[in-house]
PDB file of C-alpha atoms in Angstrom:
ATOM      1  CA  UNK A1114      -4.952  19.840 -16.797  1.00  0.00           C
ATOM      2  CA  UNK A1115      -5.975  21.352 -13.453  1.00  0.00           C
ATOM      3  CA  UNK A1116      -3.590  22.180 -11.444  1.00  0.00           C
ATOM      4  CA  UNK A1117      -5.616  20.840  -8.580  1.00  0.00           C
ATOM      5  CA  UNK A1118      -5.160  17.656  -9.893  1.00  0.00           C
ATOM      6  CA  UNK A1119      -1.335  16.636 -10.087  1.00  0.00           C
ATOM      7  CA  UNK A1120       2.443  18.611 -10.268  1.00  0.00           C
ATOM      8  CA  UNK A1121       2.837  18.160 -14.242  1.00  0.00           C
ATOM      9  CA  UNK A1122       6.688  18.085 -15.450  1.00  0.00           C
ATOM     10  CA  UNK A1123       8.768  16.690 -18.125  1.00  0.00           C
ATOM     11  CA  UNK A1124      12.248  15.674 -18.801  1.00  0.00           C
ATOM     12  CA  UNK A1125      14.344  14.515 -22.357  1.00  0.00           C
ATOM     13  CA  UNK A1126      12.098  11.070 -21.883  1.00  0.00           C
ATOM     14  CA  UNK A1127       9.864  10.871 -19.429  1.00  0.00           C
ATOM     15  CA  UNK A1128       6.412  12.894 -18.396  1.00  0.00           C
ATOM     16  CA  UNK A1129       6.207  13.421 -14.539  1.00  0.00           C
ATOM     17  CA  UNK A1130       2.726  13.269 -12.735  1.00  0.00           C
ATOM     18  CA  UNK A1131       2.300  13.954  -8.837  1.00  0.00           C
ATOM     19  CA  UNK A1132      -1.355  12.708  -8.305  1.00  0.00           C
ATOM     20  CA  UNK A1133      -3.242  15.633  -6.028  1.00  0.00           C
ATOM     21  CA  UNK A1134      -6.820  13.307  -6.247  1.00  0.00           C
ATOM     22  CA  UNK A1135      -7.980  10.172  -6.137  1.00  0.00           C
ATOM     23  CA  UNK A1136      -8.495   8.566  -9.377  1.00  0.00           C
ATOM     24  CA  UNK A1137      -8.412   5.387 -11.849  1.00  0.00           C
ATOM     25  CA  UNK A1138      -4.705   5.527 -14.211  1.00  0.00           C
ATOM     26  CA  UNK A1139      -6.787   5.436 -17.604  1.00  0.00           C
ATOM     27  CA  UNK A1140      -9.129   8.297 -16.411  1.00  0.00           C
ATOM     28  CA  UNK A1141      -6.048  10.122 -15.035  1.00  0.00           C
ATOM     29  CA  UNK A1142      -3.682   9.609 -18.342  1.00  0.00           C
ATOM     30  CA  UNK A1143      -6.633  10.182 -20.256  1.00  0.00           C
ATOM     31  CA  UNK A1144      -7.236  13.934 -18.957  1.00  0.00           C
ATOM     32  CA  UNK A1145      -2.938  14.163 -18.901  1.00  0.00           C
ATOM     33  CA  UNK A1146      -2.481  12.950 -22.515  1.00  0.00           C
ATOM     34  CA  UNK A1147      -5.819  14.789 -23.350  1.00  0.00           C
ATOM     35  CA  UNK A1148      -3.988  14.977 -27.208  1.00  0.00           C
ATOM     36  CA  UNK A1149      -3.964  11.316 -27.546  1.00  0.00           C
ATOM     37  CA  UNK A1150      -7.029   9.076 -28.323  1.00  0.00           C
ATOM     38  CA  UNK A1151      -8.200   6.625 -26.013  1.00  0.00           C
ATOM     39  CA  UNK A1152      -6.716   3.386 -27.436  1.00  0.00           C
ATOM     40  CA  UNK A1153      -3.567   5.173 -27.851  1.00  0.00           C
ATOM     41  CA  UNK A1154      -3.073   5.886 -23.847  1.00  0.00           C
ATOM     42  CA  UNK A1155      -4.620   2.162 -23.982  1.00  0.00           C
ATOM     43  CA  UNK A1156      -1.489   0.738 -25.392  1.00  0.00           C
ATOM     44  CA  UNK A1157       0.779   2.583 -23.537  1.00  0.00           C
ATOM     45  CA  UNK A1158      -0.762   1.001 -20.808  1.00  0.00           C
ATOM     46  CA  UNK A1159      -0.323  -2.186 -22.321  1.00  0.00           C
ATOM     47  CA  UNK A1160       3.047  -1.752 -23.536  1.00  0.00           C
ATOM     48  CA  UNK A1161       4.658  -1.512 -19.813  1.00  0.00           C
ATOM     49  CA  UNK A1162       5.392   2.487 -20.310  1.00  0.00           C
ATOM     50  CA  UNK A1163       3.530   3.943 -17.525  1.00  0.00           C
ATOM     51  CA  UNK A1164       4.879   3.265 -13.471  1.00  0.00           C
ATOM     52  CA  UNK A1165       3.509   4.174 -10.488  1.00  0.00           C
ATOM     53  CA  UNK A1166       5.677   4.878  -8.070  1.00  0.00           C
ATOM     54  CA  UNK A1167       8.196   1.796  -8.225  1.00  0.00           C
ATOM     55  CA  UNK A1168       6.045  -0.473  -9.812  1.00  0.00           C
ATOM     56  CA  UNK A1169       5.121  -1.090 -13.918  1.00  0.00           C
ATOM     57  CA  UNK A1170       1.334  -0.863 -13.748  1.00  0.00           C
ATOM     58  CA  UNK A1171      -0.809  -2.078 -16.518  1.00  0.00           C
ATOM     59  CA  UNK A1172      -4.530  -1.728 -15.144  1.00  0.00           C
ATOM     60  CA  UNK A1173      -6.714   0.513 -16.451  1.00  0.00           C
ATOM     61  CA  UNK A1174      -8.417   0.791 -13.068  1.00  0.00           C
ATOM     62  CA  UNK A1175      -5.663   0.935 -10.815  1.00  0.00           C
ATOM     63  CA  UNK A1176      -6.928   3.347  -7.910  1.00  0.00           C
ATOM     64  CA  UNK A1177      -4.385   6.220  -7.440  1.00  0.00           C
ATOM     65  CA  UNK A1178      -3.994   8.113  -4.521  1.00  0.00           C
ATOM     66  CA  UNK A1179      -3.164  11.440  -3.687  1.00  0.00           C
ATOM     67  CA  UNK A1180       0.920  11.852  -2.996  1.00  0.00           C
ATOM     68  CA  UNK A1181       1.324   8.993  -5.619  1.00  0.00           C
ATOM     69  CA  UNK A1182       4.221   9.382  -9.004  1.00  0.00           C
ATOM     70  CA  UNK A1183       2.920   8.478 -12.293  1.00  0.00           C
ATOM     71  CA  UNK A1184       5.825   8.487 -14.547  1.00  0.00           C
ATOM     72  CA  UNK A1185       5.184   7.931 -18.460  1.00  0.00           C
ATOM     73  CA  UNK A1186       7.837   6.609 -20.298  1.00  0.00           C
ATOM     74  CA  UNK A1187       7.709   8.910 -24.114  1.00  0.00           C
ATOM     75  CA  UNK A1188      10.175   7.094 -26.492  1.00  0.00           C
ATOM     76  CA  UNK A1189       9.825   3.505 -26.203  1.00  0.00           C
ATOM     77  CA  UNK A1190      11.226   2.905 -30.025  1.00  0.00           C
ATOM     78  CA  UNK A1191      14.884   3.208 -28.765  1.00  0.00           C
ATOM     79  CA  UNK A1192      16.482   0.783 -26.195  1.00  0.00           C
ATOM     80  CA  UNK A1193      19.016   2.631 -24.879  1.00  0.00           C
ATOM     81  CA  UNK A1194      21.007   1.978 -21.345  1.00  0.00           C
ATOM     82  CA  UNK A1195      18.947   5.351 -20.095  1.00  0.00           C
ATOM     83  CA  UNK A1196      15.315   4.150 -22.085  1.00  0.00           C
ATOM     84  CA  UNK A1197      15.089   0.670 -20.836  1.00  0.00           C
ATOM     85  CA  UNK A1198      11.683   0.379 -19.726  1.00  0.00           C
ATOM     86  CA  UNK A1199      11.124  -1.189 -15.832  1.00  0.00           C
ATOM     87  CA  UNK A1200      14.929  -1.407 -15.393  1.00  0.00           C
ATOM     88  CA  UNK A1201      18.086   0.447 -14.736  1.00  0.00           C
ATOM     89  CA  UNK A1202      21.453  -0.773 -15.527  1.00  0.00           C
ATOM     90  CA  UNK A1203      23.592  -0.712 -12.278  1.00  0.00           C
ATOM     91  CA  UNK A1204      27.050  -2.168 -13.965  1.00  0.00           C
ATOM     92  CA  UNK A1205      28.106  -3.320 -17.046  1.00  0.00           C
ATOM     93  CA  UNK A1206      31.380  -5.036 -18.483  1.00  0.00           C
ATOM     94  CA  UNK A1207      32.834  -7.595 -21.229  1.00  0.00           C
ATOM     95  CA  UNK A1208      31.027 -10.463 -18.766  1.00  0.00           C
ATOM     96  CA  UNK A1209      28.038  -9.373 -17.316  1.00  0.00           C
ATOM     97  CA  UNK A1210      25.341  -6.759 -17.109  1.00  0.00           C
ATOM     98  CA  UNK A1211      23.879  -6.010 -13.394  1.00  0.00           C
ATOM     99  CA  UNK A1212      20.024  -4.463 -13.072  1.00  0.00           C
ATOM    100  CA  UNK A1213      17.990  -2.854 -10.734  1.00  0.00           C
ATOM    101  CA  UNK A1214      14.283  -4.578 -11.756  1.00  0.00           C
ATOM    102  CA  UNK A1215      11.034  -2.241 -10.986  1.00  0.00           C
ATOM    103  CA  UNK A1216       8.206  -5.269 -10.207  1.00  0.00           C
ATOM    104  CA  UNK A1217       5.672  -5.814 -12.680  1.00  0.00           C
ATOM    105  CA  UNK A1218       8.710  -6.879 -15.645  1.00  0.00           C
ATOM    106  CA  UNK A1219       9.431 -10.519 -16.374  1.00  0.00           C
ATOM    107  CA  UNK A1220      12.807 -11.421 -16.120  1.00  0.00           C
ATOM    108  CA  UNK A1221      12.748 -14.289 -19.055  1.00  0.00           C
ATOM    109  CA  UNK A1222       9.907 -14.504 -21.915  1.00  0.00           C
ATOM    110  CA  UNK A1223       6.273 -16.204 -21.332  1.00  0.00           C
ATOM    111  CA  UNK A1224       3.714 -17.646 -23.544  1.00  0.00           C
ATOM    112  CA  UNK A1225       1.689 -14.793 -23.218  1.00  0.00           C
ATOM    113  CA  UNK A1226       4.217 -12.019 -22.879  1.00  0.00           C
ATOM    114  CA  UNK A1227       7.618 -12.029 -25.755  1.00  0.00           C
ATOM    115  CA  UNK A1228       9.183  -8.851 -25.830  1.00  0.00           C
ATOM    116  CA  UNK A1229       8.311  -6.948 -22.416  1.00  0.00           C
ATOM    117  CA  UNK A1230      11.024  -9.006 -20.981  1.00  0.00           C
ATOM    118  CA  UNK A1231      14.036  -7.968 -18.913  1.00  0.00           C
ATOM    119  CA  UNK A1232      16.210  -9.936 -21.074  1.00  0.00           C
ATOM    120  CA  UNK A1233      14.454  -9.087 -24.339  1.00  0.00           C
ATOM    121  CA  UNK A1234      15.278  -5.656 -23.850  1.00  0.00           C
ATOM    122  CA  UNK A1235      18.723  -6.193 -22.782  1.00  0.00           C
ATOM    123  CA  UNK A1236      19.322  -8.199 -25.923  1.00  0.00           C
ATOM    124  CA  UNK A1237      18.456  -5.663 -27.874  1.00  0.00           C
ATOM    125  CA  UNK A1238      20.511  -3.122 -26.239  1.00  0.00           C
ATOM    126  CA  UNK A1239      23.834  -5.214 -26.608  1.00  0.00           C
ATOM    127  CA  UNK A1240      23.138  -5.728 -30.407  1.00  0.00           C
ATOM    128  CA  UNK A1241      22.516  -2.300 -31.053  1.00  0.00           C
ATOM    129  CA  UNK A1242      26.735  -2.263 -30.412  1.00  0.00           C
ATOM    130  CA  UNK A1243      27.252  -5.739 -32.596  1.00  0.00           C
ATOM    131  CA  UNK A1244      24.435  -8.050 -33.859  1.00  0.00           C
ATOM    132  CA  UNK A1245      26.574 -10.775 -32.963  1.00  0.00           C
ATOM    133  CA  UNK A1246      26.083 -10.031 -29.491  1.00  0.00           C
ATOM    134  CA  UNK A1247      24.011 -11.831 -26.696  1.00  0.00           C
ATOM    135  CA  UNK A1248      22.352 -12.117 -22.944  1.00  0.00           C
ATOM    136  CA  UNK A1249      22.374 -15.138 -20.875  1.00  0.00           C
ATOM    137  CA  UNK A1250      20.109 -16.035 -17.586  1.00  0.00           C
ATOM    138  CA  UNK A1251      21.956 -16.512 -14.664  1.00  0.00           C
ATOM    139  CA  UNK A1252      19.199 -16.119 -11.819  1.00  0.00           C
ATOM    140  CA  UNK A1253      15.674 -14.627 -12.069  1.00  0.00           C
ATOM    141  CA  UNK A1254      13.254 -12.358 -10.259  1.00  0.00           C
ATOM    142  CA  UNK A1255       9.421 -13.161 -10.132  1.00  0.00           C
ATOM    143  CA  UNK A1256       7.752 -10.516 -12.189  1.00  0.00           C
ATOM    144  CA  UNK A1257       6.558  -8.636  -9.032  1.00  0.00           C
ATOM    145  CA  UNK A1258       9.394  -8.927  -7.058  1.00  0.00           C
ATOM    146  CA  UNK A1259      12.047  -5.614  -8.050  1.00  0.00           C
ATOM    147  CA  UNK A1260      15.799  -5.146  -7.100  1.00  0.00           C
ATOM    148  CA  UNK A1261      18.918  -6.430  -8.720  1.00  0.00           C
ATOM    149  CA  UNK A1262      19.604  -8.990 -10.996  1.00  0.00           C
ATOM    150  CA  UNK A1263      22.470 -10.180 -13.077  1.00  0.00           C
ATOM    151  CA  UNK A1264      22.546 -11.280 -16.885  1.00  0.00           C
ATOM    152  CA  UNK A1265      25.540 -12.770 -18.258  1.00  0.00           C
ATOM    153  CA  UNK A1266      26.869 -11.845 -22.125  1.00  0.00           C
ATOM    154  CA  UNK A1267      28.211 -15.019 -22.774  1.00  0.00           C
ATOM    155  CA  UNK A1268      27.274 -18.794 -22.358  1.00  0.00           C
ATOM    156  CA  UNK A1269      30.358 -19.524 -20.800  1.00  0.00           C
ATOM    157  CA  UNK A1270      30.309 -16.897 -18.219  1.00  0.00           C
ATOM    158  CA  UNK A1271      26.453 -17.786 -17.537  1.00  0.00           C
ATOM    159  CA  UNK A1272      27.741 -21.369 -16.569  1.00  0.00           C
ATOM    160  CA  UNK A1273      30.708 -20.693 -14.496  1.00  0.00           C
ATOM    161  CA  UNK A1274      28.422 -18.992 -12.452  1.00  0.00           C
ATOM    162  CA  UNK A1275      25.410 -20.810 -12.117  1.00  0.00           C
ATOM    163  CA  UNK A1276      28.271 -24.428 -11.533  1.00  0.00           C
ATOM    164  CA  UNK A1277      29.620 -22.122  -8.752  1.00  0.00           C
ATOM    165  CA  UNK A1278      26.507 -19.764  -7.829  1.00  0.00           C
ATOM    166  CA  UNK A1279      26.691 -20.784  -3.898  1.00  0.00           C
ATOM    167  CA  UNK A1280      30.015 -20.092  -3.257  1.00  0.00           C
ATOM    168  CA  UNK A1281      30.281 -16.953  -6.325  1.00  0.00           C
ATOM    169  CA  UNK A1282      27.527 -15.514  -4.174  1.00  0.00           C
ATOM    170  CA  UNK A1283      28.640 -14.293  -1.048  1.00  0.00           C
ATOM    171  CA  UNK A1284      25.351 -12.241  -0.064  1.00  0.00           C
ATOM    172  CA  UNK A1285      21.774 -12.380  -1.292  1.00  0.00           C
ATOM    173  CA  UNK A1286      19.699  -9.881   0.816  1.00  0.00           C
ATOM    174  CA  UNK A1287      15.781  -9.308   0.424  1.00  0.00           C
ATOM    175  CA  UNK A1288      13.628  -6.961   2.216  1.00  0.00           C
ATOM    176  CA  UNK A1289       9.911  -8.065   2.105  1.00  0.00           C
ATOM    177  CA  UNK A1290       6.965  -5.823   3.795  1.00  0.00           C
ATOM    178  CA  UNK A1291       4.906  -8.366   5.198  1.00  0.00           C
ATOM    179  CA  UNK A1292       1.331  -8.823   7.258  1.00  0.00           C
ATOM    180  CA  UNK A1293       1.346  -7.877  10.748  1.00  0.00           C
ATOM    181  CA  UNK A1294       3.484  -7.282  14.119  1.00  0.00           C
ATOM    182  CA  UNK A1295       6.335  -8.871  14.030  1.00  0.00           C
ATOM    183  CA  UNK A1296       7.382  -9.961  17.702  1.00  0.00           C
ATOM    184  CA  UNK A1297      10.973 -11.252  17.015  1.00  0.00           C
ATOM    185  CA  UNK A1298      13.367  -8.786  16.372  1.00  0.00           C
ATOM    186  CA  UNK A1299      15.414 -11.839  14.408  1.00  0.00           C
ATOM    187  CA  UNK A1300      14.802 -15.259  13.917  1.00  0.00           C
ATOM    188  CA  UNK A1301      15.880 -18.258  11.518  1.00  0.00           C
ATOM    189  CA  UNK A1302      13.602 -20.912   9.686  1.00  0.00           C
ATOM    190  CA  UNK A1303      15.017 -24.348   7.902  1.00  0.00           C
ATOM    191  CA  UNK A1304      12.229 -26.414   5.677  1.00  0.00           C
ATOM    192  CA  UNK A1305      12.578 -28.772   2.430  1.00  0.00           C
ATOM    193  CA  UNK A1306      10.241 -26.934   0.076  1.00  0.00           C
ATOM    194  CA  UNK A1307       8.020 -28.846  -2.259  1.00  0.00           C
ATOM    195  CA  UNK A1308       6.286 -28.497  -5.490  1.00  0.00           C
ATOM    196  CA  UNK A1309       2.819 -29.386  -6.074  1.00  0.00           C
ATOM    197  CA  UNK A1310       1.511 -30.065  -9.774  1.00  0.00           C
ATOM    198  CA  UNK A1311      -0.204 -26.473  -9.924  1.00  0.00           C
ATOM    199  CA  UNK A1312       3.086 -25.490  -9.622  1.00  0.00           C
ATOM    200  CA  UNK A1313       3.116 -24.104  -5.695  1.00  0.00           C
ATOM    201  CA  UNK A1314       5.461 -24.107  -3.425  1.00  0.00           C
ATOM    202  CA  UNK A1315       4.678 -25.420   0.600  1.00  0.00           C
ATOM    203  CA  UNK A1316       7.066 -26.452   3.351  1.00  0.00           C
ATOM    204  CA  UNK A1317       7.919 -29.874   4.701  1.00  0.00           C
ATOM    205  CA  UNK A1318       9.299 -30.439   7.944  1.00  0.00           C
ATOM    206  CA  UNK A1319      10.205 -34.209   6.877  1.00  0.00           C
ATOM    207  CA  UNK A1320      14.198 -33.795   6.734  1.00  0.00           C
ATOM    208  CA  UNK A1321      14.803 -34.658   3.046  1.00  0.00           C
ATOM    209  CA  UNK A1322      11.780 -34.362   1.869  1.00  0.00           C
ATOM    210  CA  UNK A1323      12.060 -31.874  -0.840  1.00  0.00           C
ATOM    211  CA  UNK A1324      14.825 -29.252  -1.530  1.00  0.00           C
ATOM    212  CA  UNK A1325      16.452 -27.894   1.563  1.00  0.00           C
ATOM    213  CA  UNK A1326      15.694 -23.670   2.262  1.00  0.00           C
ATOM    214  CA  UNK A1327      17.577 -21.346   4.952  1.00  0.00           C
ATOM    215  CA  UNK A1328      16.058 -18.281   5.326  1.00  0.00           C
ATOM    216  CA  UNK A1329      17.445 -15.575   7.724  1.00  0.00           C
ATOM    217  CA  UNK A1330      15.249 -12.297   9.215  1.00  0.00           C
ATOM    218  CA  UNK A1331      15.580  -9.178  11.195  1.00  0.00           C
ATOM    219  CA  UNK A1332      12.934  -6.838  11.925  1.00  0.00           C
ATOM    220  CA  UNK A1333      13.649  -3.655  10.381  1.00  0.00           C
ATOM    221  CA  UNK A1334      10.835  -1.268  11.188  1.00  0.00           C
ATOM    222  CA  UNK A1335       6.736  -1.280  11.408  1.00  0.00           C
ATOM    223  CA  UNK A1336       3.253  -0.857  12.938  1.00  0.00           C
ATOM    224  CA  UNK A1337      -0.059  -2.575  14.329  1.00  0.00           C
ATOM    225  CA  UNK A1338      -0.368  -3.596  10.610  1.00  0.00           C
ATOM    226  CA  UNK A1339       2.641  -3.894   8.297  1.00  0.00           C
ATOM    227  CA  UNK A1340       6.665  -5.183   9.520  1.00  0.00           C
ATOM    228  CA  UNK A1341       9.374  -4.478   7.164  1.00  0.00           C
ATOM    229  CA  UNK A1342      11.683  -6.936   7.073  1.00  0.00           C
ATOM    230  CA  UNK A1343      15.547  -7.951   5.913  1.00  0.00           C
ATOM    231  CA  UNK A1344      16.116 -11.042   4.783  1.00  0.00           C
ATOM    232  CA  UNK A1345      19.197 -13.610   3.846  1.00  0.00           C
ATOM    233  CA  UNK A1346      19.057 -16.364   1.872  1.00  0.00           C
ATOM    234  CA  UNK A1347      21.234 -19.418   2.789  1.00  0.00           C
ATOM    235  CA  UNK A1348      19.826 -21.445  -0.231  1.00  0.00           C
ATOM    236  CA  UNK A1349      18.330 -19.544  -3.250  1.00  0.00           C
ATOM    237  CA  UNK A1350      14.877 -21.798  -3.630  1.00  0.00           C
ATOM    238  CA  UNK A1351      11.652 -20.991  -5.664  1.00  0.00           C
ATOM    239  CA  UNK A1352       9.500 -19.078  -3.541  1.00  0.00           C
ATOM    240  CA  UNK A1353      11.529 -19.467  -0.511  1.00  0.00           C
ATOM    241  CA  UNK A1354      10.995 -16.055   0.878  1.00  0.00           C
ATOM    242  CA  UNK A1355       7.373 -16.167   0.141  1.00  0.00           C
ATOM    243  CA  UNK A1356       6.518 -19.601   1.614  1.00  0.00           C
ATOM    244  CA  UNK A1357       8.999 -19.169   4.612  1.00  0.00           C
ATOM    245  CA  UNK A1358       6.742 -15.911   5.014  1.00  0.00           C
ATOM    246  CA  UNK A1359       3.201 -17.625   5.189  1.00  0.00           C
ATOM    247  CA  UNK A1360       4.982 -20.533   7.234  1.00  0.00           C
ATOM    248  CA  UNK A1361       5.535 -17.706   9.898  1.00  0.00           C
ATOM    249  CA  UNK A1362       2.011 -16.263   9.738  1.00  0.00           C
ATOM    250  CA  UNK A1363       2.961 -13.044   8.178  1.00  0.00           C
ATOM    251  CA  UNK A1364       2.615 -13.424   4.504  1.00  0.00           C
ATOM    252  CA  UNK A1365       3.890 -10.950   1.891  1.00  0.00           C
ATOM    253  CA  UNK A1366       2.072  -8.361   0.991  1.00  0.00           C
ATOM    254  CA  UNK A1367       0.381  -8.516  -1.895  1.00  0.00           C
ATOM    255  CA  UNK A1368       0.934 -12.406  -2.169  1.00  0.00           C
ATOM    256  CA  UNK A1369      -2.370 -13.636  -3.182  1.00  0.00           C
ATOM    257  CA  UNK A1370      -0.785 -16.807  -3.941  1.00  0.00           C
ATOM    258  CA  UNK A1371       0.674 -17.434   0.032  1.00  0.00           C
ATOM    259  CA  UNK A1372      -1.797 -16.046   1.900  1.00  0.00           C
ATOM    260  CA  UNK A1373      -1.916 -12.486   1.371  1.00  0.00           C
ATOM    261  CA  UNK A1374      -5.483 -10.727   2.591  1.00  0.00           C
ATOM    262  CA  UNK A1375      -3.571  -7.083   2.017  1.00  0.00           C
ATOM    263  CA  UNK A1376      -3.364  -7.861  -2.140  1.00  0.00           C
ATOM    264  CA  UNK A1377      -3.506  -3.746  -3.003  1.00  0.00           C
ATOM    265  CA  UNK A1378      -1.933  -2.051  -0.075  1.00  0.00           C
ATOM    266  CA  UNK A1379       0.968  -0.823  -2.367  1.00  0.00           C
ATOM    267  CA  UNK A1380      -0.248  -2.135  -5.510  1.00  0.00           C
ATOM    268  CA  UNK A1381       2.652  -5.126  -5.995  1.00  0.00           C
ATOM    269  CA  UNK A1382       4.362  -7.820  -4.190  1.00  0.00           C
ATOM    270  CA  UNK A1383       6.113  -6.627  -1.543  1.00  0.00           C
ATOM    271  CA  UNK A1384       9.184  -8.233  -1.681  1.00  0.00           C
ATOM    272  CA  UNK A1385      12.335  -6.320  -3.281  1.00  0.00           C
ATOM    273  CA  UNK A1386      16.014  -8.135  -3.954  1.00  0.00           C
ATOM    274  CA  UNK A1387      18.207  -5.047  -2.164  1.00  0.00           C
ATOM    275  CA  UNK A1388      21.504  -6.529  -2.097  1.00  0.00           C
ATOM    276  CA  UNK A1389      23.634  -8.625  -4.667  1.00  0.00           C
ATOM    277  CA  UNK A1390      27.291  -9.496  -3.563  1.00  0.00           C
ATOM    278  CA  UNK A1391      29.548 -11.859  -5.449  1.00  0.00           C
ATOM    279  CA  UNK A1392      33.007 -12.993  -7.254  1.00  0.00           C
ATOM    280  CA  UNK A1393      32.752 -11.646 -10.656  1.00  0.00           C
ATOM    281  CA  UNK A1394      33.618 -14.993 -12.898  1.00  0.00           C
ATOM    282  CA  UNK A1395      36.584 -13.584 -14.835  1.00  0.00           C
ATOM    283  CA  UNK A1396      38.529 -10.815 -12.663  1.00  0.00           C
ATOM    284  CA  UNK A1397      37.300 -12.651  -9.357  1.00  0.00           C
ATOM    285  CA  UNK A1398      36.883  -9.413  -7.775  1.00  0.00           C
ATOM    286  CA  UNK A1399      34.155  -9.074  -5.211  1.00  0.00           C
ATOM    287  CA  UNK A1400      31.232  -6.691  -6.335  1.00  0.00           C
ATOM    288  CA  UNK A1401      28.324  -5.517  -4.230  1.00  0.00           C
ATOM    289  CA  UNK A1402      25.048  -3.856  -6.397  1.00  0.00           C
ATOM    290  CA  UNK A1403      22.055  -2.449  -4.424  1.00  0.00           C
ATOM    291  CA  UNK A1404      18.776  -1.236  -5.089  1.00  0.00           C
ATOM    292  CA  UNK A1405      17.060   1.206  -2.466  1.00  0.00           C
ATOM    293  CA  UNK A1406      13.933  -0.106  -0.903  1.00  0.00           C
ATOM    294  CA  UNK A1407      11.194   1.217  -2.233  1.00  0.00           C
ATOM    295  CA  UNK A1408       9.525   4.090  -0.635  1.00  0.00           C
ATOM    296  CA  UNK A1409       6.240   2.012  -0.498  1.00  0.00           C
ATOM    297  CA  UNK A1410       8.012  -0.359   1.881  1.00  0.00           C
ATOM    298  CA  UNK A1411       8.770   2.149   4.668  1.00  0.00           C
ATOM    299  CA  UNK A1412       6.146   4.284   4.268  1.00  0.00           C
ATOM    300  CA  UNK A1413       3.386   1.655   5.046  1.00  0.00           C
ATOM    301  CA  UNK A1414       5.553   0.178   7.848  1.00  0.00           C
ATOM    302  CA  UNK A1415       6.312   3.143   9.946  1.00  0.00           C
TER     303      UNK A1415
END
């Protein structure tokens, strides 16, 4: 591997890559992994192993840049709580198990996709301890959105808080880079969201009409180009970030599906879940998780 090319380390699991050249990820692992054949770096492509960055990325052609992290994940036979792959466990108790999500993993299972699941993988790490052992859904994160998440161990637990998840929660905080200047330094935006058959999400202004979304913002930082932005949610809707976003003429990065023109500036969805504060459901203690914001985020919006 020239040296030209990329910083090459290693660690007990992972291999370490500091791209020096542009580059598509298959060429690049291919000349890193230059021991491996071609459908072997292939599936570990496939299999969710390799991030960029803070993202999962599965595409052979993704276009790296120079300054860029490839990380490659070596041992993916063992879930442990250090080798989960596209997570990191933040807290963990008899009741509940608290993430930090990298975007690009599912929370929950999909037709196409089984086991490269946020949940899969935690189930298996709690049985490794007792097959008799489980993980519930409380809330989810859309596959490209990162930051922290909870997961309950018990079915009980899971519904005590999702029957008392608005007043259990006591802060939800987003920050989203978004499209543009913004001009407010903080601003407020009420609409009843909608559904449409195909699944989308748009705003109504007809009180009523549809499920009722409170979104809070404040400018954090940005340029001629990018804002970063923090964000509070009041009601905890699908898509409310994202349509409240395009609603304001500054869609989300990367969000192809409201608006988005900038679809690879940081290759994912910028939008990251930062902040997580509520009553934990057996010791009623109050807890507060957080997950930095990704270094994509602020360097784009500076």
């Amino acid at each position: 591997m020239s040296k030209k090319r990329s910083n090459y380390r290693k660690d007990a699991k992972n291999i370490i890559i500091e791209v020096k050249e542009p580059d598509e990820l298959l060429s690049f692992l291919l000349k890193v992994m230059s021991n491996r054949s071609r459908n072997s770096v292939k599936s570990i492509l496939a299999r969710g192993q390799v991030t960029i960055d803070d993202h999962i990325e599965k595409r052979f052609n993704y276009p790296l840049k120079p300054g860029q992290t490839v990380t490659i994940l070596k041992n993916k036979a063992a879930v442990k709580q250090d080798v989960l792959i596209g997570m990191q466990i933040l807290y963990e108790d008899e009741d509940i198990i608290v993430i930090n999500k990298e975007a690009g993993l599912l929370s929950i299972a999909t037709e196409k996709e089984k086991q490269q699941t946020a949940l899969h993988q935690l189930m298996k790490y709690v049985k490794r301890e007792d097959p008799e052992n489980r993980i519930f859904v409380v809330h989810r994160l859309d596959k490209d959105t990162s930051g922290v998440m909870m997961f309950a161990k018990s079915e009980h637990v899971k519904r005590k808080l999702q029957d008392n998840w608005a007043k259990a929660v006591k802060e939800r905080t987003y920050v989203a880079l978004v499209e543009g200047r913004f001009t407010e330094k903080e601003g407020y935006i009420t609409s009843w969201l909608r559904e449409t058959k195909t699944h989308l999400m748009y705003s109504s202004q007809t009180p009523n009409d549809g499920l009722l979304a409170k979104t809070r913002y404040t400018f954090i930082q940005g340029n001629a180009d990018f804002s970063l932005l923090e964000l509070n949610l009041e009601t905890g809707r699908k898509n409310q970030i994202r349509v409240h976003m395009q609603d304001l003429g500054h869609p989300v990065v990367g969000d192809k599906k409201y608006g988005s023109k900038e679809r690879d500036a940081i290759g994912r969805l910028g939008l990251h879940a930062k902040t997580l504060t509520f009553q934990h459901p057996t010791t009623n203690k109050i807890l507060t998780f957080k997950a930095d914001v990704p270094a994509s985020f602020l360097s784009k919006s500076k």
